[in-house]
Amino acid sequence: MAPLAFVCAMPMELRALARPLGLRRSELGGGPAHVGSLDGREAVAIVTGMGTELAAAGMARLLGAVTPERVIVVGITGAVDEDTPIGTVVLPERVIDSATGRTHEHHLLGPGTTRGALWTTDVITPASELPPLRAKGVVALDMETAAIALACEEAGVPWTVFRAVSDRATDGTVDDEVFRLFHQDGTPNPRALVRYLLRHPGRIPTLARMGRESKLATERAAAAAIAAVRAG
């Protein structure tokens, strides 16, 4: 049987899958990967890095090495409103590539109800652009899913996405400066963090809160994905 493939953008998202999948380090397509299993079903997992370009490259590596039963995207997302609770799992009806306008219909795995659109973009979305997105039915933002969906569809591989809200685009907490606290591969950038804290010492509590909320979101997204595989 073909393996399930779990795809994350950042190492912290993968960590939430490590225990339920029993992940161990491996190699796939000439790059790093993890392998494990879920209830006897083989699983592989990769971290692509952040943004559509790295997501597309990661998917090319994955799909060039294996044809999975299904690709399951797991990670965090930013809500476009002020009401969605942190940790809410977003199950979109469709995913929209902001650069091309291409829409990818989401075929949900397992039980649940899809709602609205996930907007994939490589840039930080300012608050002024959120009302038009909400009018289009967008409920959350991310930086990789449209590229992953396109790669899957071109290869004829089913895909699904489980993302949980880690922040709200309306509050401005994640701006370009905060975004640069991470390298493109999703790992923390210690030098950037030190510079940021020297300039903004009063924001230490905010960063700590964001860390807790991101951890909660990754755990919720991973739990939803695992439950869906078991139910599906």
Short mmCIF file of C-alpha atoms in Angstrom, two decimals, residues 39-149:
data_model
loop_
_atom_site.label_atom_id
_atom_site.label_comp_id
_atom_site.label_asym_id
_atom_site.label_seq_id
_atom_site.Cartn_x
_atom_site.Cartn_y
_atom_site.Cartn_z
CA ASP A 39 -2.08 2.14 12.92
CA GLY A 40 0.08 -0.02 10.69
CA ARG A 41 -0.05 2.31 7.68
CA GLU A 42 3.30 3.58 6.41
CA ALA A 43 3.82 7.33 6.64
CA VAL A 44 6.43 9.75 5.35
CA ALA A 45 6.76 13.38 6.39
CA ILE A 46 8.71 16.34 5.01
CA VAL A 47 9.30 19.97 5.91
CA THR A 48 9.30 22.18 2.82
CA GLY A 49 10.20 25.57 4.24
CA MET A 50 8.02 28.66 4.05
CA GLY A 51 6.42 30.12 0.94
CA THR A 52 5.10 28.81 -2.36
CA GLU A 53 8.51 28.42 -4.03
CA LEU A 54 9.92 26.19 -1.33
CA ALA A 55 6.61 24.33 -1.04
CA ALA A 56 6.66 23.57 -4.77
CA ALA A 57 10.29 22.41 -4.58
CA GLY A 58 9.55 20.21 -1.59
CA MET A 59 6.60 18.63 -3.36
CA ALA A 60 8.69 17.99 -6.46
CA ARG A 61 11.19 16.13 -4.28
CA LEU A 62 8.46 14.18 -2.48
CA LEU A 63 6.47 13.21 -5.56
CA GLY A 64 9.61 12.43 -7.51
CA ALA A 65 10.52 9.81 -4.92
CA VAL A 66 7.17 8.30 -3.97
CA THR A 67 3.53 8.25 -5.05
CA PRO A 68 1.64 8.58 -1.78
CA GLU A 69 -1.90 7.43 -1.11
CA ARG A 70 -2.68 11.00 -0.04
CA VAL A 71 -0.84 14.19 0.85
CA ILE A 72 -1.92 15.71 4.15
CA VAL A 73 -0.92 19.31 4.83
CA VAL A 74 -0.58 20.09 8.54
CA GLY A 75 0.27 23.45 10.06
CA ILE A 76 -0.75 26.86 11.27
CA THR A 77 -2.79 29.63 9.68
CA GLY A 78 -3.77 33.23 10.35
CA ALA A 79 -7.42 34.14 10.78
CA VAL A 80 -8.78 37.13 8.85
CA ASP A 81 -11.28 38.12 11.54
CA GLU A 82 -11.11 39.02 15.22
CA ASP A 83 -13.52 36.36 16.44
CA THR A 84 -12.07 32.97 15.49
CA PRO A 85 -10.49 31.46 18.62
CA ILE A 86 -6.81 30.58 18.61
CA GLY A 87 -6.44 26.85 17.99
CA THR A 88 -9.53 26.58 15.77
CA VAL A 89 -8.96 24.02 13.02
CA VAL A 90 -9.72 25.49 9.60
CA LEU A 91 -11.23 23.14 7.01
CA PRO A 92 -11.63 25.26 3.87
CA GLU A 93 -13.91 24.49 0.95
CA ARG A 94 -11.23 25.73 -1.43
CA VAL A 95 -7.71 27.09 -1.53
CA ILE A 96 -6.89 30.18 -3.61
CA ASP A 97 -3.47 31.13 -4.94
CA SER A 98 -3.26 34.90 -4.51
CA ALA A 99 -0.64 35.27 -7.25
CA THR A 100 -2.55 33.46 -10.00
CA GLY A 101 -6.15 33.41 -8.79
CA ARG A 102 -6.19 29.65 -9.33
CA THR A 103 -8.68 27.85 -7.09
CA HIS A 104 -8.20 24.34 -5.73
CA GLU A 105 -11.24 22.49 -4.44
CA HIS A 106 -10.62 20.84 -1.09
CA HIS A 107 -11.81 17.26 -0.69
CA LEU A 108 -11.91 16.72 3.05
CA LEU A 109 -10.64 13.51 4.59
CA GLY A 110 -12.77 12.12 7.40
CA PRO A 111 -15.73 13.80 9.11
CA GLY A 112 -16.17 17.53 9.33
CA THR A 113 -17.67 20.49 7.51
CA THR A 114 -15.71 22.68 5.15
CA ARG A 115 -16.19 26.45 5.18
CA GLY A 116 -14.82 29.36 3.22
CA ALA A 117 -11.50 29.76 1.46
CA LEU A 118 -7.86 29.54 2.47
CA TRP A 119 -5.80 32.32 0.82
CA THR A 120 -2.21 31.39 -0.03
CA THR A 121 0.16 34.34 -0.32
CA ASP A 122 3.91 34.94 -0.09
CA VAL A 123 3.56 38.37 1.49
CA ILE A 124 2.28 39.68 4.80
CA THR A 125 -1.31 40.82 4.23
CA PRO A 126 -1.99 44.30 5.68
CA ALA A 127 -5.18 44.88 7.62
CA SER A 128 -6.48 47.18 4.87
CA GLU A 129 -6.66 44.22 2.46
CA LEU A 130 -8.62 41.96 4.78
CA PRO A 131 -12.18 43.28 4.17
CA PRO A 132 -12.07 42.48 0.42
CA LEU A 133 -10.73 39.02 1.21
CA ARG A 134 -13.50 38.39 3.73
CA ALA A 135 -16.00 39.48 1.06
CA LYS A 136 -14.58 36.72 -1.17
CA GLY A 137 -15.23 34.18 1.56
CA VAL A 138 -11.63 33.94 2.75
CA VAL A 139 -11.43 32.75 6.36
CA ALA A 140 -7.68 32.27 6.81
CA LEU A 141 -4.24 32.92 5.29
CA ASP A 142 -1.24 30.69 4.68
CA MET A 143 1.89 30.60 2.51
CA GLU A 144 2.11 27.08 1.03
CA THR A 145 -1.13 25.17 0.53
CA ALA A 146 -1.99 26.36 -2.99
CA ALA A 147 1.45 25.30 -4.25
CA ILE A 148 1.09 21.90 -2.58
CA ALA A 149 -2.41 21.44 -4.00
#
